[in-house]
JSON list of C-alpha atoms in Angstrom, two decimals:
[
{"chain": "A", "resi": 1, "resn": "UNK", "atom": "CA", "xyz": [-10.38, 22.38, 64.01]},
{"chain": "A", "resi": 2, "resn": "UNK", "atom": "CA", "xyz": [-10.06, 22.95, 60.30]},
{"chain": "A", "resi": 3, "resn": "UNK", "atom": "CA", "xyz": [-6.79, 21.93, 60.24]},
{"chain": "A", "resi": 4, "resn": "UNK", "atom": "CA", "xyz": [-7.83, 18.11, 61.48]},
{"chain": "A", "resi": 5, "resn": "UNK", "atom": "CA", "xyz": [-9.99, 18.19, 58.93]},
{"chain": "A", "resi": 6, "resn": "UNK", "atom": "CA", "xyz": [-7.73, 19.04, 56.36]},
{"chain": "A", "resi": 7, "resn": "UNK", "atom": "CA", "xyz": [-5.23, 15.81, 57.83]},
{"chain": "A", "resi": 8, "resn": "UNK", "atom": "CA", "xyz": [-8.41, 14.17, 56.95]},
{"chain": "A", "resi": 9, "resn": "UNK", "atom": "CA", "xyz": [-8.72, 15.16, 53.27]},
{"chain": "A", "resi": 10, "resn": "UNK", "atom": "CA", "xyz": [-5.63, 14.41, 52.71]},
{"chain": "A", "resi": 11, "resn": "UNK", "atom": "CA", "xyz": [-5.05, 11.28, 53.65]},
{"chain": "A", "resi": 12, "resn": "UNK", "atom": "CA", "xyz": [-8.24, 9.96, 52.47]},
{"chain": "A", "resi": 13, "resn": "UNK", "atom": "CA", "xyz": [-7.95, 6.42, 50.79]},
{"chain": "A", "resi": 14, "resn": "UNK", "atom": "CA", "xyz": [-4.24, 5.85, 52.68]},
{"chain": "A", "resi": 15, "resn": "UNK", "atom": "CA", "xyz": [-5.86, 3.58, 54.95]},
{"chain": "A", "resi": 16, "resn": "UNK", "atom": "CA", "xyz": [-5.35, 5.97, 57.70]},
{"chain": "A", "resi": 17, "resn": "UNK", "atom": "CA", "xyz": [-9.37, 5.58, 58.51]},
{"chain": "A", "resi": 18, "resn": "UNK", "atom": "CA", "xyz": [-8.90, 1.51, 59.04]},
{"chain": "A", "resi": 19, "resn": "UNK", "atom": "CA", "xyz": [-5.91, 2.05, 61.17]},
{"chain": "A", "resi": 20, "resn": "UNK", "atom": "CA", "xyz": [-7.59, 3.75, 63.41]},
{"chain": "A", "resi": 21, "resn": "UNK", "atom": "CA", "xyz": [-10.51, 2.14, 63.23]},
{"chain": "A", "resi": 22, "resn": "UNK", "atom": "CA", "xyz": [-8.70, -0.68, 64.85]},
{"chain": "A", "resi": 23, "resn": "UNK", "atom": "CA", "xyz": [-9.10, 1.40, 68.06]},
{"chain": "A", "resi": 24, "resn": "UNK", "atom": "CA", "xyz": [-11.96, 3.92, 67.64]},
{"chain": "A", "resi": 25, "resn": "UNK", "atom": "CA", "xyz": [-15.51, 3.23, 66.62]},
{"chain": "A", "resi": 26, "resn": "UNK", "atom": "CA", "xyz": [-15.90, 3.57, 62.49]},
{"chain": "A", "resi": 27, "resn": "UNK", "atom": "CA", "xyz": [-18.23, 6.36, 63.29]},
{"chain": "A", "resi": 28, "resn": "UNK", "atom": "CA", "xyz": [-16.13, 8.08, 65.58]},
{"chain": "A", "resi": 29, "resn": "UNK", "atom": "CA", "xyz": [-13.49, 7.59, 63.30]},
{"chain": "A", "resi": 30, "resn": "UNK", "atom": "CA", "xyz": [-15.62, 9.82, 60.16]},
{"chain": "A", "resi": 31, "resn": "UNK", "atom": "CA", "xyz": [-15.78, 12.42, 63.11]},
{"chain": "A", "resi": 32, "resn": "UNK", "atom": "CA", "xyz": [-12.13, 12.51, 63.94]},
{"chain": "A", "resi": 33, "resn": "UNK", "atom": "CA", "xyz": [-11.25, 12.91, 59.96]},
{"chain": "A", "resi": 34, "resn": "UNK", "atom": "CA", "xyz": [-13.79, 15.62, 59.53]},
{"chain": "A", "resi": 35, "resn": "UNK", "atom": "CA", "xyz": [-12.39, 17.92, 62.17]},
{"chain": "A", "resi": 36, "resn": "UNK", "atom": "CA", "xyz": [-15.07, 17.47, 64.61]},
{"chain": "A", "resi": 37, "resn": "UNK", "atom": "CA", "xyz": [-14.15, 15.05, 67.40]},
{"chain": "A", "resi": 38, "resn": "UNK", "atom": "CA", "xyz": [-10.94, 17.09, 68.14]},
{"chain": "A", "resi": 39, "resn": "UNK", "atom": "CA", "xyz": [-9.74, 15.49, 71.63]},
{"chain": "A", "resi": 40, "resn": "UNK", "atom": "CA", "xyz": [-10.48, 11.86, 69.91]},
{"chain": "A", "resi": 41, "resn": "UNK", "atom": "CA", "xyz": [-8.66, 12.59, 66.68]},
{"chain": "A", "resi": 42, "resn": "UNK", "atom": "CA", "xyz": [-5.60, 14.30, 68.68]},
{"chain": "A", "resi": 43, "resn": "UNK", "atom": "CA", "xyz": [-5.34, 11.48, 70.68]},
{"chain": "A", "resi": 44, "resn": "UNK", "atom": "CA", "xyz": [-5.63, 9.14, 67.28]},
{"chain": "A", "resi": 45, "resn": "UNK", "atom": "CA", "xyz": [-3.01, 11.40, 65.41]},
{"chain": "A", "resi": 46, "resn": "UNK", "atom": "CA", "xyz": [-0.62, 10.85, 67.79]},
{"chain": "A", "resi": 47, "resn": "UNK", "atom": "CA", "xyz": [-1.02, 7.38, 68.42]},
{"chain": "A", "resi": 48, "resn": "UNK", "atom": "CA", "xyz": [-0.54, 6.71, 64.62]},
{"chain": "A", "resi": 49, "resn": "UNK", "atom": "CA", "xyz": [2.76, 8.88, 64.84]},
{"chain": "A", "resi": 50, "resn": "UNK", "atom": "CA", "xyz": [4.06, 7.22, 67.70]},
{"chain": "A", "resi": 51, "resn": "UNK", "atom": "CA", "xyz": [3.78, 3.68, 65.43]},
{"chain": "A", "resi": 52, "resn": "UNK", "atom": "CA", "xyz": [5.63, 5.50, 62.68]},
{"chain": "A", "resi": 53, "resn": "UNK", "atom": "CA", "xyz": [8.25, 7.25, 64.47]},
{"chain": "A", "resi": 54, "resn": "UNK", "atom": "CA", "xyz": [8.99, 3.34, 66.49]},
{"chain": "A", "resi": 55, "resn": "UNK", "atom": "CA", "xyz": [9.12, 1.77, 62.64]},
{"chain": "A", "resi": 56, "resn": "UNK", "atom": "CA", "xyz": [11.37, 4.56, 61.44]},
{"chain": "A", "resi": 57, "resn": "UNK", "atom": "CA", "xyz": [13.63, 4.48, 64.59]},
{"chain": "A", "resi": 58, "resn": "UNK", "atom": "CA", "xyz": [13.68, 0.51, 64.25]},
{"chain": "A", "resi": 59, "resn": "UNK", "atom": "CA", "xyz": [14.42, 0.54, 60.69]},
{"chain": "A", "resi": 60, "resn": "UNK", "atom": "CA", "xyz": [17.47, 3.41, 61.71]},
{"chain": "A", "resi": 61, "resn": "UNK", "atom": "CA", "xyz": [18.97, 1.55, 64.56]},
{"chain": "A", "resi": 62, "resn": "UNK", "atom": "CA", "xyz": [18.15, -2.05, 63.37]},
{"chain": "A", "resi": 63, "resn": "UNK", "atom": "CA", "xyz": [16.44, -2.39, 66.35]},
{"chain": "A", "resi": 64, "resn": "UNK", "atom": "CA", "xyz": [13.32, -5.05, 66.70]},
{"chain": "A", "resi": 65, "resn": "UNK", "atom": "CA", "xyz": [9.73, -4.16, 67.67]},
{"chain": "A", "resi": 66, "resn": "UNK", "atom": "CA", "xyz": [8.42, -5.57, 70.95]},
{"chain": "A", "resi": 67, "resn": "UNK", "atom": "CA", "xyz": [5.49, -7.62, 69.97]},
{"chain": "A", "resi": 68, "resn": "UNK", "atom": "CA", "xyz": [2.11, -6.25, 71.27]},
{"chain": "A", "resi": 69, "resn": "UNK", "atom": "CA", "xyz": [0.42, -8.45, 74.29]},
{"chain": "A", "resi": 70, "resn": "UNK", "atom": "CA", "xyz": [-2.50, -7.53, 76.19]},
{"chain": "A", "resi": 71, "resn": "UNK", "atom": "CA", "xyz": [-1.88, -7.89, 79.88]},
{"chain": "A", "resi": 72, "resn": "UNK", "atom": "CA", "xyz": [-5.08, -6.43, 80.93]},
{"chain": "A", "resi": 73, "resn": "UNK", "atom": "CA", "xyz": [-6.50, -10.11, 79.38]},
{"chain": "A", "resi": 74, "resn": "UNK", "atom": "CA", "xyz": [-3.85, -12.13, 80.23]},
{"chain": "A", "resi": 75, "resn": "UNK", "atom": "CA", "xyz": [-4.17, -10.99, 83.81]},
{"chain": "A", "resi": 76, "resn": "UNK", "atom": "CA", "xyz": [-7.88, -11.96, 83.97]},
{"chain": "A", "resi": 77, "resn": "UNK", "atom": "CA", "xyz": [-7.63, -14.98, 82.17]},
{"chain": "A", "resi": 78, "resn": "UNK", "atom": "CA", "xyz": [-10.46, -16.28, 79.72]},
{"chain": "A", "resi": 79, "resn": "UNK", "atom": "CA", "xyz": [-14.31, -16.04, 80.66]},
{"chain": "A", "resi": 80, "resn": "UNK", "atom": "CA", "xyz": [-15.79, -18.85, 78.98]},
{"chain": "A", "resi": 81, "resn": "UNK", "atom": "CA", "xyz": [-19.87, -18.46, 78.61]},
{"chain": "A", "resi": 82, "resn": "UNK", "atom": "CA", "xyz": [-21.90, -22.04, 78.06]},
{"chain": "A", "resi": 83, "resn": "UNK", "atom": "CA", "xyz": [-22.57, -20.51, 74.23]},
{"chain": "A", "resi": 84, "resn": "UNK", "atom": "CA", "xyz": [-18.84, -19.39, 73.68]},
{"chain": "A", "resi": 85, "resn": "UNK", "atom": "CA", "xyz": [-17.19, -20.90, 71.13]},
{"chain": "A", "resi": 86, "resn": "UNK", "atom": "CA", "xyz": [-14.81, -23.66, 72.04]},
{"chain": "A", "resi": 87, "resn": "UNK", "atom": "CA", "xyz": [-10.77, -22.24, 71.64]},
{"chain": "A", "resi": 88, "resn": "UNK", "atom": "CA", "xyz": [-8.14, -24.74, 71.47]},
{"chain": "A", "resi": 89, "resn": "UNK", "atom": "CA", "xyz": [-5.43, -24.68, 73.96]},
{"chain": "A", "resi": 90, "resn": "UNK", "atom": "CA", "xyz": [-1.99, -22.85, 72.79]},
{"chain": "A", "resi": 91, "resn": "UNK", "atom": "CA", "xyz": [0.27, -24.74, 71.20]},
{"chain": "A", "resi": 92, "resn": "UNK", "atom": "CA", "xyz": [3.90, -24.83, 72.35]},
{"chain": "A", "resi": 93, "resn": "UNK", "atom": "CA", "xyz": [7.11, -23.36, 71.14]},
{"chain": "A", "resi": 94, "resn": "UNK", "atom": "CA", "xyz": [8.19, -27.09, 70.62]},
{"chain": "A", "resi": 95, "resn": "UNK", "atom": "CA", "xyz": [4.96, -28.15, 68.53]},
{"chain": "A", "resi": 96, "resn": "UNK", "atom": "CA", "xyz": [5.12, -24.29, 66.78]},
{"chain": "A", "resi": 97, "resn": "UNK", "atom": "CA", "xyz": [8.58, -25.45, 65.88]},
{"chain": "A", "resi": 98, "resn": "UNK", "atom": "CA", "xyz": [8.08, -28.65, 64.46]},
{"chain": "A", "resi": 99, "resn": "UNK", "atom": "CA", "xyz": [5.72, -27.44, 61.56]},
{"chain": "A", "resi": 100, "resn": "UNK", "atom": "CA", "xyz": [8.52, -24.37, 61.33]},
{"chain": "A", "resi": 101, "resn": "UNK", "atom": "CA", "xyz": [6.15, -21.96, 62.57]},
{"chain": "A", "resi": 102, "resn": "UNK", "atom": "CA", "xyz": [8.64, -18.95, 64.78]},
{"chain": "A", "resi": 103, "resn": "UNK", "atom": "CA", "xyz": [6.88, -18.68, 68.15]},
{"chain": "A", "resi": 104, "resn": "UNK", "atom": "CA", "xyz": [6.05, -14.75, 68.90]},
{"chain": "A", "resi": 105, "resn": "UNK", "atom": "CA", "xyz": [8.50, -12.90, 71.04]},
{"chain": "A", "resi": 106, "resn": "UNK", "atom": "CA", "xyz": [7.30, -12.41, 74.65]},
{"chain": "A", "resi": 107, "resn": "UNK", "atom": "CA", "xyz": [7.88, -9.24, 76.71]},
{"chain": "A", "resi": 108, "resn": "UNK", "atom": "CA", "xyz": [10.98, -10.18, 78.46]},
{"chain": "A", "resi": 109, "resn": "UNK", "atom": "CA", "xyz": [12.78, -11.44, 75.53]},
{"chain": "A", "resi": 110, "resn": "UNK", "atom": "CA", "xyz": [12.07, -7.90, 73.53]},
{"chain": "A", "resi": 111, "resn": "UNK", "atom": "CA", "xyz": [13.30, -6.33, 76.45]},
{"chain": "A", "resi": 112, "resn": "UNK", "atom": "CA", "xyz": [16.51, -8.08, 76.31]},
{"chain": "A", "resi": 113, "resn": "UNK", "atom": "CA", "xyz": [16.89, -7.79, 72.41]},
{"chain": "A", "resi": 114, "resn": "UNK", "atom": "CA", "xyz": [16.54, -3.81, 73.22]},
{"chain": "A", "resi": 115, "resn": "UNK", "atom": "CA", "xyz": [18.60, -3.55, 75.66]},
{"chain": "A", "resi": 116, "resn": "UNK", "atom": "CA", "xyz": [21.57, -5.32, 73.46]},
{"chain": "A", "resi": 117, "resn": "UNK", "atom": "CA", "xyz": [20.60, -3.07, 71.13]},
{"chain": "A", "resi": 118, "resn": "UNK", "atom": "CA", "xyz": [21.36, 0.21, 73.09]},
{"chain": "A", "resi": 119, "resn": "UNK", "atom": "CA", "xyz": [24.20, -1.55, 74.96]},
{"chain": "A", "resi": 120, "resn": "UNK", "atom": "CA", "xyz": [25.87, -1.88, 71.78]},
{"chain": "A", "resi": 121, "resn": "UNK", "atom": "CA", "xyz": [25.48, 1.36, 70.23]},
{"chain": "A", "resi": 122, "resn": "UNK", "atom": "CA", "xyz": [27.16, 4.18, 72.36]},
{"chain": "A", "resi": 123, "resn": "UNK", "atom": "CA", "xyz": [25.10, 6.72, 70.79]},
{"chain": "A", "resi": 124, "resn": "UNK", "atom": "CA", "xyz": [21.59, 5.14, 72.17]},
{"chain": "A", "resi": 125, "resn": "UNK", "atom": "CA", "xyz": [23.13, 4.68, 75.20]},
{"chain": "A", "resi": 126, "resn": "UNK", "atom": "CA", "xyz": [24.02, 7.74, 75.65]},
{"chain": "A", "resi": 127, "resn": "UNK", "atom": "CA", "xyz": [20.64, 9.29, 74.87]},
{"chain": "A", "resi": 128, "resn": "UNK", "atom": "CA", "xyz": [19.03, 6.90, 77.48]},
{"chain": "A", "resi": 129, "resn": "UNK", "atom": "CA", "xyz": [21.63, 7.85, 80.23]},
{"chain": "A", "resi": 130, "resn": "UNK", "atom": "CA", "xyz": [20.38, 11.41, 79.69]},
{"chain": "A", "resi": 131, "resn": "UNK", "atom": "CA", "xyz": [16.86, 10.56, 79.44]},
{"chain": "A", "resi": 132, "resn": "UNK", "atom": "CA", "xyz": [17.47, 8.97, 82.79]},
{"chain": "A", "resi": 133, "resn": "UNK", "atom": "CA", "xyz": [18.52, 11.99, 84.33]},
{"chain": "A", "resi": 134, "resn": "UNK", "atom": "CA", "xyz": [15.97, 14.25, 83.08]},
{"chain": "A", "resi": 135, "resn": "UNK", "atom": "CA", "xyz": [13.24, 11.56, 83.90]},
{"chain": "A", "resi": 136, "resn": "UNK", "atom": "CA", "xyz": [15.10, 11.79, 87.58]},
{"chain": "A", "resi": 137, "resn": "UNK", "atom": "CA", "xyz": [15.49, 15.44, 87.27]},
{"chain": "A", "resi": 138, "resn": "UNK", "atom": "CA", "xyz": [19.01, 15.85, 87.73]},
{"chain": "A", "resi": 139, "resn": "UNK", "atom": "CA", "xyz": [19.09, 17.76, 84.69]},
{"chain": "A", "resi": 140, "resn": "UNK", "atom": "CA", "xyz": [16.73, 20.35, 83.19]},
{"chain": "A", "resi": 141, "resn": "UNK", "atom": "CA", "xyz": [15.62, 19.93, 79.37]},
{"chain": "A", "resi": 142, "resn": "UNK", "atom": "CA", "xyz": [16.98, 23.29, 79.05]},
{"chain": "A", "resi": 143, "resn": "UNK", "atom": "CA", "xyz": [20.22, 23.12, 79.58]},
{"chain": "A", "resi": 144, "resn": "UNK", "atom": "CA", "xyz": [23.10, 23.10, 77.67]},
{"chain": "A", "resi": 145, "resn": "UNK", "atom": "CA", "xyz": [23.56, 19.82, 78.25]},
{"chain": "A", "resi": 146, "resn": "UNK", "atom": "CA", "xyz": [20.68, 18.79, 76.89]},
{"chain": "A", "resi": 147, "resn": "UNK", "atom": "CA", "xyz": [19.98, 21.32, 73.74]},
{"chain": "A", "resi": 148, "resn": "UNK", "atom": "CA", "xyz": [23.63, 20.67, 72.58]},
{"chain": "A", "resi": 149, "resn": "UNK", "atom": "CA", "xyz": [24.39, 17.17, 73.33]},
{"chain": "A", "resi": 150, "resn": "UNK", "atom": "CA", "xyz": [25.88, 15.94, 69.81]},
{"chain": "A", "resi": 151, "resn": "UNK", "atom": "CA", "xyz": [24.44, 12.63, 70.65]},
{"chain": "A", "resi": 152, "resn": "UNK", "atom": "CA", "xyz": [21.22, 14.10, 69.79]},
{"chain": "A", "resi": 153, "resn": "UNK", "atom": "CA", "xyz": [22.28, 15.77, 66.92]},
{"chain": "A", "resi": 154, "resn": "UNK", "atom": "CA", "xyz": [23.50, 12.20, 65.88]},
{"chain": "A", "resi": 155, "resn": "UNK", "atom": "CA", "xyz": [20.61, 10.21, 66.25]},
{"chain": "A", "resi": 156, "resn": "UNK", "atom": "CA", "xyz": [18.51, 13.34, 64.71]},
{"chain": "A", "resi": 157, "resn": "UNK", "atom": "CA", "xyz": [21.13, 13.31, 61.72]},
{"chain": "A", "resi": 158, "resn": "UNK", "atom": "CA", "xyz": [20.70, 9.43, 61.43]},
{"chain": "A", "resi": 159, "resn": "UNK", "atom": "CA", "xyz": [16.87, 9.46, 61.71]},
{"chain": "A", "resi": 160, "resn": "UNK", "atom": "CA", "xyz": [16.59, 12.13, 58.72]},
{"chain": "A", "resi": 161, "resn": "UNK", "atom": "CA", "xyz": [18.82, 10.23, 56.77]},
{"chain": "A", "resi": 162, "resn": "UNK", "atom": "CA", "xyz": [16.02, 7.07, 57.24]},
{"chain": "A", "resi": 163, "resn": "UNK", "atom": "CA", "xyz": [13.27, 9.08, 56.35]},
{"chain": "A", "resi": 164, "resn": "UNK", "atom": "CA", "xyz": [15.29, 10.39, 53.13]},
{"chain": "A", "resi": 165, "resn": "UNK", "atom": "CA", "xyz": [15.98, 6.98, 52.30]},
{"chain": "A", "resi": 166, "resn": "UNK", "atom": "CA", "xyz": [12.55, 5.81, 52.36]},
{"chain": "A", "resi": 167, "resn": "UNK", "atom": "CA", "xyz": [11.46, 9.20, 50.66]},
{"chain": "A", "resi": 168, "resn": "UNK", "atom": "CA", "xyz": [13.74, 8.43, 47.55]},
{"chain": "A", "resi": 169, "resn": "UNK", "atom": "CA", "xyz": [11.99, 4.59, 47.39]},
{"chain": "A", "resi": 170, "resn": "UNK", "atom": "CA", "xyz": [8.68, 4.87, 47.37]},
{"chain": "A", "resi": 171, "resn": "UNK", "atom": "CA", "xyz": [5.81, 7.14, 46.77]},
{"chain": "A", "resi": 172, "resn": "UNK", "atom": "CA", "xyz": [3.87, 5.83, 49.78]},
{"chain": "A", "resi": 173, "resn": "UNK", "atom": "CA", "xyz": [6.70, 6.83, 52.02]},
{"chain": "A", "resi": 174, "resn": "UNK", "atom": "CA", "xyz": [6.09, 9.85, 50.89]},
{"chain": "A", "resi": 175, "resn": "UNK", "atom": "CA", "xyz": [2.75, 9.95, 51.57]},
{"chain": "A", "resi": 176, "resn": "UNK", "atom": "CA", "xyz": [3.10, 8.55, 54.82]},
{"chain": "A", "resi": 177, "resn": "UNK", "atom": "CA", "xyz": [6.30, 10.85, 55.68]},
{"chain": "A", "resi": 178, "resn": "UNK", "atom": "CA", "xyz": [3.92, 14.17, 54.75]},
{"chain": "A", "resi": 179, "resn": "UNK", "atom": "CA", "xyz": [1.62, 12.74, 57.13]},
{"chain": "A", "resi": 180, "resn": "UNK", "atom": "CA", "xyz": [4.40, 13.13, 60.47]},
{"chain": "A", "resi": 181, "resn": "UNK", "atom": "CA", "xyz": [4.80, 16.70, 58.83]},
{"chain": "A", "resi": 182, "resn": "UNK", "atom": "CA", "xyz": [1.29, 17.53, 59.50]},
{"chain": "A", "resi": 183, "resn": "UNK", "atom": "CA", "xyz": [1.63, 15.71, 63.02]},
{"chain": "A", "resi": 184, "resn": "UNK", "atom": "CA", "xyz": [4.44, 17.72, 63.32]},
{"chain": "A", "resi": 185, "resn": "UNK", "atom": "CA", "xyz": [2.52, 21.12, 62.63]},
{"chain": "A", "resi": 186, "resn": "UNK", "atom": "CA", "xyz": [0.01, 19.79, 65.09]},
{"chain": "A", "resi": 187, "resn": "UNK", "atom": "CA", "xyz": [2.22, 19.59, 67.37]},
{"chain": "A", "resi": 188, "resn": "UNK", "atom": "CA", "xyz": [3.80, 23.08, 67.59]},
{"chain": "A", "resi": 189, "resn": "UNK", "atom": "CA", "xyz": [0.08, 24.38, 67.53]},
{"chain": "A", "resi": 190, "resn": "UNK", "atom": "CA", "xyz": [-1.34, 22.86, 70.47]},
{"chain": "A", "resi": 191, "resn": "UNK", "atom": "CA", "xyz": [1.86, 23.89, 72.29]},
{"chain": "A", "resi": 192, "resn": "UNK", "atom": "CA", "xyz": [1.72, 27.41, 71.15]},
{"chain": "A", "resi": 193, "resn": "UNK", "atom": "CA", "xyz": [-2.17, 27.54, 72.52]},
{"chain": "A", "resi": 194, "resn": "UNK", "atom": "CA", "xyz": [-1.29, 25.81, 75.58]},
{"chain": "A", "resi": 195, "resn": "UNK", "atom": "CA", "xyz": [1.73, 27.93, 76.51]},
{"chain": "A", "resi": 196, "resn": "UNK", "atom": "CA", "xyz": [0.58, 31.34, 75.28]},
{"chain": "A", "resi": 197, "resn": "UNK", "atom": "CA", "xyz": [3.51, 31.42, 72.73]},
{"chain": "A", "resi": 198, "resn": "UNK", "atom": "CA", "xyz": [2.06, 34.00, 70.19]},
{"chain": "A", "resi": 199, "resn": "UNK", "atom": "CA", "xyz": [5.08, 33.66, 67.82]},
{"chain": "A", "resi": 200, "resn": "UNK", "atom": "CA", "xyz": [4.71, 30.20, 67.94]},
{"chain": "A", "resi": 201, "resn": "UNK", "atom": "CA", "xyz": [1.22, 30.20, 67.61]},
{"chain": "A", "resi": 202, "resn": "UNK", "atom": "CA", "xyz": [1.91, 32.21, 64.06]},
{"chain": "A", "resi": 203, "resn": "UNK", "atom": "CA", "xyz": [4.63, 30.48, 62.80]},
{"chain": "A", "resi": 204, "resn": "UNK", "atom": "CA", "xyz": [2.31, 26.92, 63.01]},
{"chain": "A", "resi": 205, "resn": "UNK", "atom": "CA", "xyz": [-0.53, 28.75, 61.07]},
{"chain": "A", "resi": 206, "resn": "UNK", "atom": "CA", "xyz": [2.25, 30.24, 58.38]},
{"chain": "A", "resi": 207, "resn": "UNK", "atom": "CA", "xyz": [3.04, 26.23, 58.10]},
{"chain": "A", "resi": 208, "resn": "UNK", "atom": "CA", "xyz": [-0.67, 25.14, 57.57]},
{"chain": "A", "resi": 209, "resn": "UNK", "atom": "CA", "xyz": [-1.59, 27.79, 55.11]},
{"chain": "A", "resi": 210, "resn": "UNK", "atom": "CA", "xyz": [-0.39, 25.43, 52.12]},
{"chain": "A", "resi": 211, "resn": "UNK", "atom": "CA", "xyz": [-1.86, 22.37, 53.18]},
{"chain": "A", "resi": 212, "resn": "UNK", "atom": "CA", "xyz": [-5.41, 24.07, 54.19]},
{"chain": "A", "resi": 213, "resn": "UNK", "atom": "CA", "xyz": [-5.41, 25.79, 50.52]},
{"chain": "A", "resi": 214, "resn": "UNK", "atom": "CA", "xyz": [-4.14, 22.07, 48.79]},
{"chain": "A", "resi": 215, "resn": "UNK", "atom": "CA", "xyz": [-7.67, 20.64, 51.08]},
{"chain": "A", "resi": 216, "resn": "UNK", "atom": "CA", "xyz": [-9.91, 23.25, 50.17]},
{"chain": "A", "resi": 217, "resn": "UNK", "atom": "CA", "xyz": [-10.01, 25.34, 52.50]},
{"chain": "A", "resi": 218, "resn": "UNK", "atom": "CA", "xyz": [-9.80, 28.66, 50.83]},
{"chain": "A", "resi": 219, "resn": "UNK", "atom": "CA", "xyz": [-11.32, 30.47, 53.45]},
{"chain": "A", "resi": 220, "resn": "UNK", "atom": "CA", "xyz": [-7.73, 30.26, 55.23]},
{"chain": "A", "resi": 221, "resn": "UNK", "atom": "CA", "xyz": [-5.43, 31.66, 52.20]},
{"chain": "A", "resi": 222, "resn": "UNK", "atom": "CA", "xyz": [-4.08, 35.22, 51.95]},
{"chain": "A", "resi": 223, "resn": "UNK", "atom": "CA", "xyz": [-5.24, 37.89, 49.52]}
]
């Protein structure tokens, strides 16, 4: 897809290619950038939205991040081979302490730091006691309801207000903030092709005509 491609050329020297490199293979990720690998560089795209939207939202709510733990590992345990390089044992909270190092946050304590969080704000709680019922399906995503709950509105309103903030501070934001716009594009594509919505479908390619002609890809501007 040209327009992955384009994401690609954009972003080029934001660091976007060692992000992702910390999940796909370096050569996979040159594919991915170029517009080739299109199911691998989806997948990446989103991924790498889904970090940004959690910072924003985090930054918005002053809510903290739930540290990152591989459970897969922990639940095998460590395979030590006779040539493997000999680990030391984990230190404690109470030795980590002592030299004023913070121990990392496990699992269940994030999950009670979030859920103080929401408690606290009426607004979040809200939104999850209607995620809740629409993850239940007691309520459709298109009802009223749901399309015109001000809580919404609210937490949309507060979010934009974040991204402004960080838009006014620093050109990287910027960057970076561009970058969910694209996503964002992306988005209403694929869900134009997969639905059949043909007005859809045009209004995404209206949106990606600038950003193909700022990457070079005249082939895709009007006469």
């Amino acid at each position: 897809m040209s327009f992955l491609g384009c994401i690609g050329h954009l972003m080029g020297g934001s660091g976007l290619q060692k992000l992702l490199e910390f999940v796909f293979a370096p050569n996979a990720v040159s594919h991915m950038l170029s517009g080739k690998a299109i199911a691998r560089a989806v997948r990446g795209h989103l991924l790498v939205e889904s970090v940004l939207n959690a910072l924003i939202t985090s930054a918005t709510f002053n809510s903290p991040l739930p540290s990152s733990i591989d459970s897969e590992a922990r639940a095998m345990g460590p395979v030590a081979e006779e040539n493997d390089v000999k680990v030391p044992p984990a230190r404690t909270e109470t030795a980590m302490e002592e030299d004023g190092i913070s121990a990392p946050c496990e699992p269940n304590r994030n999950t009670e730091m979030n859920s103080t969080v929401t408690s606290a704000n009426p607004i979040l709680q809200s939104a999850l006691s209607l995620y809740d019922q629409i993850t239940r399906q007691d309520l459709s995503t298109q009802t009223n309801n749901v399309l015109q709950n001000p809580d919404l509105d609210k937490i949309q309103e507060m979010l934009d207000n974040t991204k402004q903030k960080f838009h006014d501070q620093s050109r990287t934001a910027r960057l970076w903030l561009q970058y969910l716009e694209l996503i964002r594009i992306l988005r209403r594509f694929l869900k134009a092709e997969r639905t059949g919505n043909w007005q859809l479908h045009l209004d995404s390619l209206q949106q990606m005509l600038p950003y193909l002609a700022a990457a070079g890809h005249c082939s895709y501007r009007l006469n």
